[in-house]
């Protein structure tokens, strides 16, 4: 019998499901059991062509609709997503292995927030009037045209919506390629947009690996590329986009610092470290994986952290009591286990976890290392799994310098009761998305994105509008044209 997660077909183009079984089969594996639950096929060149030409053709009419009309469709899609939250969350759990306890509150709901927020903004995208004596200039905020979205595997619904909603609000059309690891959820987003009244062709989904992504990025018809992925992929995609002088948004990886001062509320700081390392089993780009703890509270912090980490419930992700799921794939599990071995070899002190859980699926125990030093591999490289590194520090000046000593700059957090210090420290940290006495909140109203190697551009908030639109300036002369001859 066909598994309920199996989609009708691999791709969604021009308002309908499309299949081309000539494309390489991509198995979809449920991470909690290792069972194959679905198959999709990578897009063939014919499918890529169909998606791009359809989107190109649909974009102009979509951009000519009023912002109010476009916004209404996006907001209707948000309502449909919320009504179907349970089913969409189950699918997200099948796609990623993340526990239903999380997917019910963080995936379709976050996607719906983006559709609602950008739907609400669509009608207010205006230019300005610049008086110049009798003449004037007016500006228009226009769509970029045809946008390509490429997703990572950790938040397949959210990423499709965080890219699709602002793109469509601004009057662009999009071809979205989900990660080959989690290809299912974006198809539902495409289906819902059509149901909400979006014209066929304005949001299309094609499947495939890096080659399909590469074919989309290099196509001359494409005006913008928005990627969520790792830094190495980001460098390749950015370079390919630059060849065609295309706009980009790059949401890439991180190794973010979370700084906990002696005066911090201990339980809140521990909670922040848990949210910033173990949510989605650590598969979150903005995670605060370098936890700098001031020496005065170090042992108390570690004791409380170990105690609370012991309360994680590993198990069937479909059981709402489960609070900690598996790694997305066997391969990702092995990568993370490799980092754990490196941590042990390089002399970090294992506080808890440190191995594969003794159960089916790709589960790794939530792992904490203490006495981590700045030069250890686990403190330098993005692990993308449930591995927290705790480092000690003495002074504010020292910790800020060490926190900034990384190629990445996605996020940063500080826990302290001294507000002057909190703002000063955040002001000195090289990161795009920061937190004071909290960690990893990502409301659609707030800009999200990184500095340094962690990325270019911002998602969410009014900032995202700037990255999915461009300004046309029009000089209007009221008098005669003066010319030299
Ligand atoms: P990845 O870089 O391996 O792949 C990302 C996407 O790029 C996939 O869809 C992949 O098929 C595609 N791709 C690969 N090579 C390509 C190429 N040459 N041209 C075009 N597309 C190509 O990343 P991943 O393993 O799927 O995701 C994990 C990474 O994503 C981590 O580094 C994580 O930090 C990052 N991430 C960042 C954010 C953010 O918002 N900053 C969010 C989630 C994940």
Short mmCIF file of C-alpha atoms and ligand atoms in Angstrom, two decimals:
data_model
loop_
_atom_site.label_atom_id
_atom_site.label_comp_id
_atom_site.label_asym_id
_atom_site.label_seq_id
_atom_site.Cartn_x
_atom_site.Cartn_y
_atom_site.Cartn_z
CA UNK A 1 0.00 0.00 0.00
CA UNK A 2 1.21 3.50 -0.79
CA UNK A 3 2.44 5.38 2.26
CA UNK A 4 0.33 8.49 3.07
CA UNK A 5 3.47 10.65 2.69
CA UNK A 6 3.91 9.70 -0.99
CA UNK A 7 3.05 12.78 -3.09
CA UNK A 8 0.86 12.53 -6.20
CA UNK A 9 3.89 13.36 -8.32
CA UNK A 10 7.39 14.76 -7.90
CA UNK A 11 6.99 18.32 -9.14
CA UNK A 12 4.36 21.04 -9.04
CA UNK A 13 4.37 23.24 -12.14
CA UNK A 14 1.81 25.59 -13.62
CA UNK A 15 -0.76 24.76 -10.96
CA UNK A 16 -0.55 21.00 -11.14
CA UNK A 17 1.45 17.95 -10.17
CA UNK A 18 3.86 16.85 -12.88
CA UNK A 19 5.89 13.66 -13.14
CA UNK A 20 8.85 12.62 -15.24
CA UNK A 21 10.09 9.24 -14.12
CA UNK A 22 13.18 9.57 -16.31
CA UNK A 23 14.68 11.69 -13.53
CA UNK A 24 16.92 10.00 -10.94
CA UNK A 25 14.76 8.46 -8.19
CA UNK A 26 15.19 10.13 -4.79
CA UNK A 27 14.10 7.94 -1.88
CA UNK A 28 12.45 9.65 1.08
CA UNK A 29 13.49 7.92 4.29
CA UNK A 30 11.64 8.37 7.59
CA UNK A 31 14.46 9.12 9.99
CA UNK A 32 12.76 7.58 13.00
CA UNK A 33 12.63 4.11 11.46
CA UNK A 34 14.92 4.09 8.45
CA UNK A 35 11.93 3.00 6.34
CA UNK A 36 11.48 4.35 2.80
CA UNK A 37 8.13 6.16 2.79
CA UNK A 38 8.12 7.85 -0.60
CA UNK A 39 10.02 8.35 -3.83
CA UNK A 40 10.32 11.42 -5.99
CA UNK A 41 12.32 11.93 -9.17
CA UNK A 42 14.92 14.59 -9.77
CA UNK A 43 13.89 17.13 -12.38
CA UNK A 44 15.09 16.36 -15.89
CA UNK A 45 16.19 19.26 -18.10
CA UNK A 46 12.69 19.16 -19.63
CA UNK A 47 11.09 19.64 -16.19
CA UNK A 48 13.47 22.48 -15.31
CA UNK A 49 12.62 24.14 -18.63
CA UNK A 50 8.90 23.69 -18.05
CA UNK A 51 9.11 25.22 -14.56
CA UNK A 52 11.21 28.21 -15.60
CA UNK A 53 9.24 29.05 -18.73
CA UNK A 54 5.94 28.70 -16.86
CA UNK A 55 7.09 30.96 -14.03
CA UNK A 56 8.50 33.50 -16.47
CA UNK A 57 5.22 33.60 -18.37
CA UNK A 58 3.07 33.88 -15.22
CA UNK A 59 5.08 36.62 -13.51
CA UNK A 60 4.08 39.70 -15.52
CA UNK A 61 0.34 39.31 -14.98
CA UNK A 62 0.88 38.50 -11.30
CA UNK A 63 2.93 41.69 -10.85
CA UNK A 64 0.18 43.70 -12.57
CA UNK A 65 -2.43 42.60 -10.02
CA UNK A 66 -2.87 45.08 -7.20
CA UNK A 67 -0.94 44.45 -4.01
CA UNK A 68 -4.26 44.09 -2.20
CA UNK A 69 -5.29 41.24 -4.49
CA UNK A 70 -1.95 39.46 -4.20
CA UNK A 71 -2.01 39.94 -0.45
CA UNK A 72 -5.51 38.52 -0.14
CA UNK A 73 -4.39 35.31 -1.86
CA UNK A 74 -1.38 34.96 0.43
CA UNK A 75 -3.50 35.54 3.52
CA UNK A 76 -6.03 32.97 2.31
CA UNK A 77 -3.16 30.50 1.90
CA UNK A 78 -2.11 31.28 5.48
CA UNK A 79 -5.62 30.44 6.71
CA UNK A 80 -5.64 27.13 4.81
CA UNK A 81 -2.24 26.22 6.26
CA UNK A 82 -3.47 26.89 9.78
CA UNK A 83 -6.64 24.84 9.21
CA UNK A 84 -4.50 21.91 8.04
CA UNK A 85 -1.78 22.38 10.61
CA UNK A 86 -2.11 18.87 11.99
CA UNK A 87 -1.81 17.05 8.66
CA UNK A 88 0.97 19.35 7.50
CA UNK A 89 2.83 18.78 10.76
CA UNK A 90 2.57 15.01 10.39
CA UNK A 91 4.00 15.34 6.88
CA UNK A 92 6.79 17.59 8.15
CA UNK A 93 7.60 14.93 10.75
CA UNK A 94 7.75 12.25 8.05
CA UNK A 95 9.91 14.50 5.89
CA UNK A 96 12.42 15.50 8.61
CA UNK A 97 11.97 13.16 11.60
CA UNK A 98 11.41 16.18 13.87
CA UNK A 99 8.97 15.39 16.69
CA UNK A 100 5.33 16.33 16.24
CA UNK A 101 5.62 18.28 19.51
CA UNK A 102 7.79 20.71 17.49
CA UNK A 103 6.27 20.53 14.05
CA UNK A 104 2.79 21.34 15.40
CA UNK A 105 4.04 24.74 16.58
CA UNK A 106 7.05 25.63 14.43
CA UNK A 107 6.59 24.66 10.80
CA UNK A 108 3.26 25.12 9.02
CA UNK A 109 2.45 27.75 11.66
CA UNK A 110 5.65 29.64 10.87
CA UNK A 111 4.95 29.29 7.15
CA UNK A 112 1.43 30.64 7.71
CA UNK A 113 2.86 33.58 9.66
CA UNK A 114 5.06 34.46 6.69
CA UNK A 115 2.16 34.21 4.22
CA UNK A 116 -0.01 36.34 6.49
CA UNK A 117 2.67 38.93 7.23
CA UNK A 118 3.80 39.43 3.63
CA UNK A 119 0.20 39.20 2.45
CA UNK A 120 -0.48 42.13 4.77
CA UNK A 121 2.45 44.13 3.43
CA UNK A 122 1.75 43.53 -0.26
CA UNK A 123 -0.62 46.48 -0.63
CA UNK A 124 1.76 48.93 1.03
CA UNK A 125 4.71 48.51 -1.33
CA UNK A 126 4.95 52.01 -2.69
CA UNK A 127 7.63 54.39 -3.88
CA UNK A 128 8.23 58.01 -2.98
CA UNK A 129 7.86 61.45 -4.47
CA UNK A 130 10.98 63.60 -4.47
CA UNK A 131 10.32 67.28 -5.27
CA UNK A 132 13.01 69.14 -7.27
CA UNK A 133 11.67 72.65 -7.68
CA UNK A 134 9.24 72.41 -10.59
CA UNK A 135 10.48 69.00 -11.61
CA UNK A 136 10.23 65.89 -9.54
CA UNK A 137 11.37 62.32 -9.28
CA UNK A 138 9.10 59.50 -8.32
CA UNK A 139 10.18 56.00 -7.44
CA UNK A 140 8.40 52.71 -7.91
CA UNK A 141 9.08 49.52 -6.02
CA UNK A 142 9.02 46.81 -8.67
CA UNK A 143 9.32 43.06 -8.69
CA UNK A 144 12.66 41.50 -9.61
CA UNK A 145 10.97 39.01 -11.92
CA UNK A 146 11.74 35.31 -11.79
CA UNK A 147 13.18 34.12 -8.47
CA UNK A 148 14.69 30.78 -7.59
CA UNK A 149 14.45 29.46 -4.02
CA UNK A 150 16.69 26.61 -2.86
CA UNK A 151 16.08 25.00 0.51
CA UNK A 152 17.99 23.15 3.21
CA UNK A 153 16.44 20.07 4.82
CA UNK A 154 15.77 21.18 8.36
CA UNK A 155 12.63 23.33 7.88
CA UNK A 156 11.11 22.37 4.51
CA UNK A 157 7.72 24.06 4.97
CA UNK A 158 9.09 27.14 6.66
CA UNK A 159 11.86 27.70 4.12
CA UNK A 160 9.44 27.41 1.17
CA UNK A 161 7.18 30.01 2.80
CA UNK A 162 9.92 32.34 4.06
CA UNK A 163 11.11 32.59 0.45
CA UNK A 164 7.83 32.22 -1.42
CA UNK A 165 5.72 34.65 0.62
CA UNK A 166 7.89 37.79 0.25
CA UNK A 167 8.72 36.89 -3.36
CA UNK A 168 5.05 36.61 -4.31
CA UNK A 169 4.01 39.63 -2.23
CA UNK A 170 6.38 41.76 -4.35
CA UNK A 171 4.98 40.40 -7.62
CA UNK A 172 7.70 37.88 -8.46
CA UNK A 173 7.20 34.31 -9.58
CA UNK A 174 9.24 31.54 -7.97
CA UNK A 175 10.67 28.17 -8.84
CA UNK A 176 11.53 26.46 -5.56
CA UNK A 177 13.82 23.46 -5.21
CA UNK A 178 13.56 21.76 -1.82
CA UNK A 179 16.45 19.83 -0.38
CA UNK A 180 16.64 16.34 -1.89
CA UNK A 181 16.58 15.05 1.71
CA UNK A 182 13.16 16.55 2.51
CA UNK A 183 11.27 16.97 -0.78
CA UNK A 184 7.68 16.55 0.42
CA UNK A 185 6.45 19.64 2.25
CA UNK A 186 7.09 22.33 -0.37
CA UNK A 187 4.68 20.53 -2.71
CA UNK A 188 1.91 21.13 -0.17
CA UNK A 189 2.78 24.84 -0.02
CA UNK A 190 2.45 25.02 -3.82
CA UNK A 191 -0.87 23.14 -3.71
CA UNK A 192 -2.26 25.45 -1.01
CA UNK A 193 -1.27 28.61 -2.87
CA UNK A 194 -3.22 27.43 -5.91
CA UNK A 195 -6.20 26.57 -3.74
CA UNK A 196 -6.01 30.06 -2.24
CA UNK A 197 -6.30 31.58 -5.71
CA UNK A 198 -2.71 32.13 -6.84
CA UNK A 199 -2.52 32.04 -10.64
CA UNK A 200 -0.96 28.86 -12.04
CA UNK A 201 2.79 29.21 -12.50
CA UNK A 202 3.62 31.83 -9.88
CA UNK A 203 4.95 29.26 -7.39
CA UNK A 204 6.44 26.03 -8.74
CA UNK A 205 8.35 23.22 -7.09
CA UNK A 206 10.95 21.03 -8.77
CA UNK A 207 12.95 18.29 -7.11
CA UNK A 208 16.58 17.42 -7.42
CA UNK A 209 20.11 17.54 -6.09
CA UNK A 210 22.77 20.20 -6.55
CA UNK A 211 22.76 19.81 -10.36
CA UNK A 212 19.13 20.87 -10.59
CA UNK A 213 19.88 23.79 -8.25
CA UNK A 214 22.82 24.68 -10.47
CA UNK A 215 20.69 24.57 -13.63
CA UNK A 216 18.17 26.95 -12.05
CA UNK A 217 20.79 29.38 -10.74
CA UNK A 218 22.61 29.70 -14.06
CA UNK A 219 19.55 30.13 -16.27
CA UNK A 220 19.64 33.61 -17.83
CA UNK A 221 15.91 34.12 -17.26
CA UNK A 222 16.40 34.00 -13.48
CA UNK A 223 16.70 37.37 -11.73
CA UNK A 224 17.28 36.33 -8.14
CA UNK A 225 18.45 33.35 -6.12
CA UNK A 226 17.63 32.82 -2.47
CA UNK A 227 19.50 29.91 -0.91
CA UNK A 228 19.30 28.34 2.52
CA UNK A 229 22.18 25.95 2.93
CA UNK A 230 25.75 25.48 4.02
CA UNK A 231 28.60 27.95 3.53
CA UNK A 232 30.39 25.84 0.86
CA UNK A 233 27.18 25.59 -1.20
CA UNK A 234 26.55 29.30 -0.60
CA UNK A 235 29.93 30.20 -2.06
CA UNK A 236 29.24 28.17 -5.21
CA UNK A 237 25.72 29.51 -5.69
CA UNK A 238 26.76 33.11 -4.98
CA UNK A 239 29.56 32.83 -7.57
CA UNK A 240 27.23 31.30 -10.17
CA UNK A 241 24.64 34.02 -9.54
CA UNK A 242 27.32 36.71 -9.86
CA UNK A 243 28.11 35.49 -13.40
CA UNK A 244 24.60 36.53 -14.40
CA UNK A 245 24.61 39.64 -12.14
CA UNK A 246 21.64 38.19 -10.26
CA UNK A 247 20.35 39.33 -6.89
CA UNK A 248 21.01 36.93 -4.02
CA UNK A 249 19.98 36.13 -0.50
CA UNK A 250 22.25 33.64 1.23
CA UNK A 251 21.08 32.08 4.51
CA UNK A 252 24.00 29.91 5.47
CA UNK A 253 25.56 28.12 8.40
CA UNK A 254 26.90 29.28 11.72
CA UNK A 255 28.85 28.52 14.88
CA UNK A 256 27.18 31.08 17.02
CA UNK A 257 28.23 32.19 20.51
CA UNK A 258 25.91 32.16 23.49
CA UNK A 259 27.49 34.10 26.36
CA UNK A 260 26.37 33.50 29.92
CA UNK A 261 27.60 35.88 32.61
CA UNK A 262 27.86 35.05 36.32
CA UNK A 263 24.83 37.17 37.18
CA UNK A 264 22.47 35.45 34.70
CA UNK A 265 19.33 33.72 35.86
CA UNK A 266 20.64 30.17 35.88
CA UNK A 267 17.53 28.33 34.75
CA UNK A 268 16.80 30.80 31.97
CA UNK A 269 20.39 30.52 30.76
CA UNK A 270 20.19 26.72 30.82
CA UNK A 271 16.85 26.92 28.97
CA UNK A 272 18.41 29.21 26.37
CA UNK A 273 21.32 26.82 25.88
CA UNK A 274 18.92 23.87 25.51
CA UNK A 275 16.75 25.73 22.96
CA UNK A 276 19.86 26.90 21.17
CA UNK A 277 21.41 23.44 20.86
CA UNK A 278 18.84 20.68 21.10
CA UNK A 279 15.71 21.98 19.36
CA UNK A 280 15.22 19.97 16.14
CA UNK A 281 18.01 17.74 17.49
CA UNK A 282 20.46 20.56 16.91
CA UNK A 283 19.71 20.87 13.19
CA UNK A 284 19.20 24.63 13.30
CA UNK A 285 21.50 27.09 11.54
CA UNK A 286 21.30 29.81 14.18
CA UNK A 287 22.15 27.52 17.09
CA UNK A 288 24.36 28.89 19.85
CA UNK A 289 26.74 25.96 19.81
CA UNK A 290 29.63 27.74 21.51
CA UNK A 291 28.29 28.33 25.00
CA UNK A 292 30.69 30.63 26.85
CA UNK A 293 30.06 30.42 30.60
CA UNK A 294 31.74 32.78 33.05
CA UNK A 295 33.87 30.81 35.48
CA UNK A 296 31.92 31.76 38.62
CA UNK A 297 28.82 29.77 37.61
CA UNK A 298 30.38 27.16 35.39
CA UNK A 299 29.95 24.06 37.58
CA UNK A 300 26.44 25.04 38.71
CA UNK A 301 25.51 25.66 35.09
CA UNK A 302 26.86 22.29 33.97
CA UNK A 303 25.10 20.43 36.78
CA UNK A 304 21.72 22.02 36.00
CA UNK A 305 22.24 21.56 32.27
CA UNK A 306 23.01 17.85 32.67
CA UNK A 307 19.98 17.41 34.90
CA UNK A 308 17.59 19.12 32.49
CA UNK A 309 19.10 17.46 29.42
CA UNK A 310 18.38 14.15 31.14
CA UNK A 311 14.68 15.02 30.86
CA UNK A 312 14.72 14.91 27.04
CA UNK A 313 12.29 12.28 25.77
CA UNK A 314 13.68 10.39 22.80
CA UNK A 315 11.16 8.23 21.01
CA UNK A 316 8.50 7.98 18.35
CA UNK A 317 8.34 11.48 16.82
CA UNK A 318 4.60 11.01 16.17
CA UNK A 319 4.02 10.72 19.92
CA UNK A 320 3.44 14.25 21.17
CA UNK A 321 5.25 13.44 24.42
CA UNK A 322 8.51 12.94 22.49
CA UNK A 323 10.69 16.03 22.78
CA UNK A 324 13.79 14.93 20.91
CA UNK A 325 13.91 13.33 17.48
CA UNK A 326 16.47 11.63 15.25
CA UNK A 327 19.01 13.12 12.86
CA UNK A 328 17.51 13.68 9.43
CA UNK A 329 19.57 10.95 7.73
CA UNK A 330 21.96 8.15 8.55
CA UNK A 331 24.69 10.18 6.85
CA UNK A 332 24.05 13.24 9.01
CA UNK A 333 24.05 10.99 12.08
CA UNK A 334 27.46 9.61 11.11
CA UNK A 335 28.85 13.10 10.52
CA UNK A 336 27.71 14.19 13.97
CA UNK A 337 29.02 11.01 15.63
CA UNK A 338 32.36 11.75 13.95
CA UNK A 339 32.41 15.20 15.59
CA UNK A 340 31.60 13.66 18.96
CA UNK A 341 34.59 11.32 18.60
CA UNK A 342 36.75 14.31 17.64
CA UNK A 343 35.61 16.12 20.79
CA UNK A 344 36.63 13.16 22.93
CA UNK A 345 39.96 12.75 21.15
CA UNK A 346 40.85 16.43 21.44
CA UNK A 347 40.30 16.34 25.20
CA UNK A 348 36.90 17.92 25.82
CA UNK A 349 35.12 16.66 28.97
CA UNK A 350 31.93 14.76 28.15
CA UNK A 351 29.14 15.85 30.51
CA UNK A 352 26.26 13.88 29.01
CA UNK A 353 25.25 11.98 25.89
CA UNK A 354 28.10 11.25 23.52
CA UNK A 355 26.74 8.34 21.53
CA UNK A 356 24.05 6.96 19.27
CA UNK A 357 20.88 6.17 21.23
CA UNK A 358 20.10 2.49 21.60
CA UNK A 359 16.94 2.45 19.49
CA UNK A 360 15.74 2.29 15.87
CA UNK A 361 16.27 5.34 13.69
CA UNK A 362 19.06 7.86 13.54
CA UNK A 363 18.96 9.10 17.13
CA UNK A 364 21.96 10.64 18.87
CA UNK A 365 21.78 11.45 22.57
CA UNK A 366 21.83 15.16 23.38
CA UNK A 367 25.51 15.74 24.04
CA UNK A 368 27.33 18.33 26.15
CA UNK A 369 31.08 18.83 26.22
CA UNK A 370 32.72 21.07 28.84
CA UNK A 371 36.28 22.45 29.04
CA UNK A 372 36.15 23.02 25.30
CA UNK A 373 38.89 25.33 24.01
CA UNK A 374 38.72 27.71 21.08
CA UNK A 375 40.97 25.63 18.85
CA UNK A 376 39.09 22.33 19.15
CA UNK A 377 37.32 21.11 16.01
CA UNK A 378 33.97 20.99 17.84
CA UNK A 379 34.37 24.70 18.69
CA UNK A 380 35.29 25.76 15.16
CA UNK A 381 33.12 23.79 12.71
CA UNK A 382 29.38 23.72 12.30
CA UNK A 383 28.22 20.28 13.48
CA UNK A 384 24.48 20.59 12.78
CA UNK A 385 23.52 18.08 15.43
CA UNK A 386 22.86 17.91 19.18
CA UNK A 387 26.38 18.71 20.36
CA UNK A 388 26.89 21.64 22.74
CA UNK A 389 30.36 22.94 23.48
CA UNK A 390 30.77 24.76 26.80
CA UNK A 391 33.78 27.06 27.04
CA UNK A 392 34.90 29.08 30.10
CA UNK A 393 35.74 32.76 30.23
CA UNK A 394 36.82 35.41 32.75
CA UNK A 395 36.13 38.86 31.32
CA UNK A 396 33.72 40.57 28.98
CA UNK A 397 36.48 41.89 26.75
CA UNK A 398 38.01 38.44 26.42
CA UNK A 399 34.75 36.68 25.63
CA UNK A 400 33.71 39.18 22.97
CA UNK A 401 37.05 38.78 21.17
CA UNK A 402 36.82 34.98 21.34
CA UNK A 403 33.16 34.94 20.28
CA UNK A 404 34.02 36.98 17.18
CA UNK A 405 37.00 34.80 16.27
CA UNK A 406 35.14 32.77 13.64
CA UNK A 407 34.39 32.98 9.92
CA UNK A 408 30.66 32.75 10.73
CA UNK A 409 28.31 35.47 11.97
CA UNK A 410 24.73 34.23 11.95
CA UNK A 411 23.54 34.63 15.54
CA UNK A 412 24.67 35.51 19.05
CA UNK A 413 23.08 35.58 22.47
CA UNK A 414 23.85 36.96 25.91
CA UNK A 415 22.38 36.11 29.30
CA UNK A 416 22.94 38.66 32.08
CA UNK A 417 20.85 40.77 34.44
CA UNK A 418 23.06 43.80 33.70
CA UNK A 419 21.25 45.46 30.82
CA UNK A 420 23.96 47.97 30.07
CA UNK A 421 26.37 45.11 29.60
CA UNK A 422 23.86 43.10 27.57
CA UNK A 423 23.45 45.87 24.99
CA UNK A 424 27.18 46.68 24.96
CA UNK A 425 28.11 43.03 24.36
CA UNK A 426 25.50 42.53 21.63
CA UNK A 427 26.71 45.77 20.06
CA UNK A 428 30.24 44.35 19.87
CA UNK A 429 29.34 40.91 18.51
CA UNK A 430 29.62 40.25 14.78
CA UNK A 431 26.29 38.57 14.12
CA UNK A 432 23.04 39.29 12.28
CA UNK A 433 20.35 37.79 14.52
CA UNK A 434 20.90 38.39 18.23
CA UNK A 435 19.18 37.60 21.50
CA UNK A 436 19.25 39.06 25.01
CA UNK A 437 18.13 36.67 27.75
CA UNK A 438 16.62 34.39 25.12
CA UNK A 439 17.74 32.23 22.23
CA UNK A 440 16.49 31.22 18.75
CA UNK A 441 13.23 33.13 18.60
CA UNK A 442 12.43 33.78 14.92
CA UNK A 443 9.22 35.80 14.57
CA UNK A 444 8.39 36.83 11.01
CA UNK A 445 8.38 40.49 12.11
CA UNK A 446 12.13 40.40 12.88
CA UNK A 447 14.88 40.40 10.24
CA UNK A 448 16.73 37.10 10.06
CA UNK A 449 20.15 36.50 8.52
CA UNK A 450 23.87 36.55 9.02
CA UNK A 451 27.04 38.54 8.52
CA UNK A 452 30.52 37.34 7.44
CA UNK A 453 30.41 33.86 5.88
CA UNK A 454 26.92 33.22 7.29
CA UNK A 455 25.22 35.10 4.55
CA UNK A 456 24.03 38.03 2.55
CA UNK A 457 20.63 39.70 2.77
CA UNK A 458 17.82 39.17 5.23
CA UNK A 459 14.69 37.07 5.37
CA UNK A 460 11.46 38.01 7.15
CA UNK A 461 10.36 41.50 8.23
CA UNK A 462 10.24 44.53 5.98
CA UNK A 463 13.92 43.85 5.16
CA UNK A 464 12.92 40.84 3.03
CA UNK A 465 10.87 43.15 0.80
CA UNK A 466 14.06 45.02 -0.11
CA UNK A 467 15.61 41.74 -1.21
CA UNK A 468 12.70 40.71 -3.43
CA UNK A 469 12.09 44.06 -5.13
CA UNK A 470 13.99 46.89 -6.76
CA UNK A 471 13.50 50.61 -7.07
CA UNK A 472 12.84 52.37 -10.35
CA UNK A 473 13.46 56.10 -10.30
CA UNK A 474 11.67 58.36 -12.78
CA UNK A 475 12.76 61.97 -13.40
CA UNK A 476 9.87 64.15 -14.60
CA UNK A 477 10.77 67.47 -16.28
CA UNK A 478 8.05 70.10 -16.40
CA UNK A 479 9.92 72.71 -18.49
CA UNK A 480 12.01 72.68 -21.66
CA UNK A 481 15.09 70.56 -22.15
CA UNK A 482 18.30 72.60 -22.21
CA UNK A 483 21.03 71.20 -24.44
CA UNK A 484 24.52 72.40 -25.38
CA UNK A 485 23.70 72.41 -29.06
P1 LIG B 1 23.48 22.12 1.55
O1 LIG B 1 24.30 23.33 1.36
O2 LIG B 1 24.09 20.81 1.38
O3 LIG B 1 22.24 22.15 0.53
C1 LIG B 1 21.33 23.22 0.49
C2 LIG B 1 20.58 23.20 -0.82
O4 LIG B 1 21.45 23.57 -1.89
C3 LIG B 1 20.01 21.83 -1.21
O5 LIG B 1 18.72 22.02 -1.73
C4 LIG B 1 20.98 21.35 -2.27
O6 LIG B 1 20.41 20.45 -3.17
C5 LIG B 1 21.34 22.64 -2.95
N1 LIG B 1 22.61 22.64 -3.67
C6 LIG B 1 23.74 21.94 -3.39
N2 LIG B 1 24.71 22.25 -4.28
C7 LIG B 1 24.20 23.17 -5.12
C8 LIG B 1 24.73 23.88 -6.24
N3 LIG B 1 25.98 23.71 -6.67
N4 LIG B 1 23.91 24.77 -6.86
C9 LIG B 1 22.66 24.98 -6.44
N5 LIG B 1 22.11 24.32 -5.39
C10 LIG B 1 22.87 23.43 -4.74
O7 LIG B 1 22.80 22.31 2.97
P2 LIG B 1 21.94 21.25 3.81
O8 LIG B 1 22.85 20.18 4.25
O9 LIG B 1 20.70 20.92 3.06
O10 LIG B 1 21.50 22.15 5.05
C11 LIG B 1 22.30 22.36 6.15
C12 LIG B 1 23.00 23.69 6.07
O11 LIG B 1 22.05 24.73 5.86
C13 LIG B 1 23.72 24.04 7.34
O12 LIG B 1 24.97 24.60 7.06
C14 LIG B 1 22.82 25.07 7.97
O13 LIG B 1 23.45 25.93 8.87
C15 LIG B 1 22.26 25.77 6.79
N6 LIG B 1 20.99 26.43 7.12
C16 LIG B 1 20.95 27.79 7.17
C17 LIG B 1 19.78 28.43 7.51
C18 LIG B 1 19.71 29.94 7.58
O14 LIG B 1 18.62 30.48 7.49
N7 LIG B 1 20.80 30.65 7.74
C19 LIG B 1 18.64 27.69 7.79
C20 LIG B 1 18.72 26.30 7.72
C21 LIG B 1 19.90 25.69 7.38
#
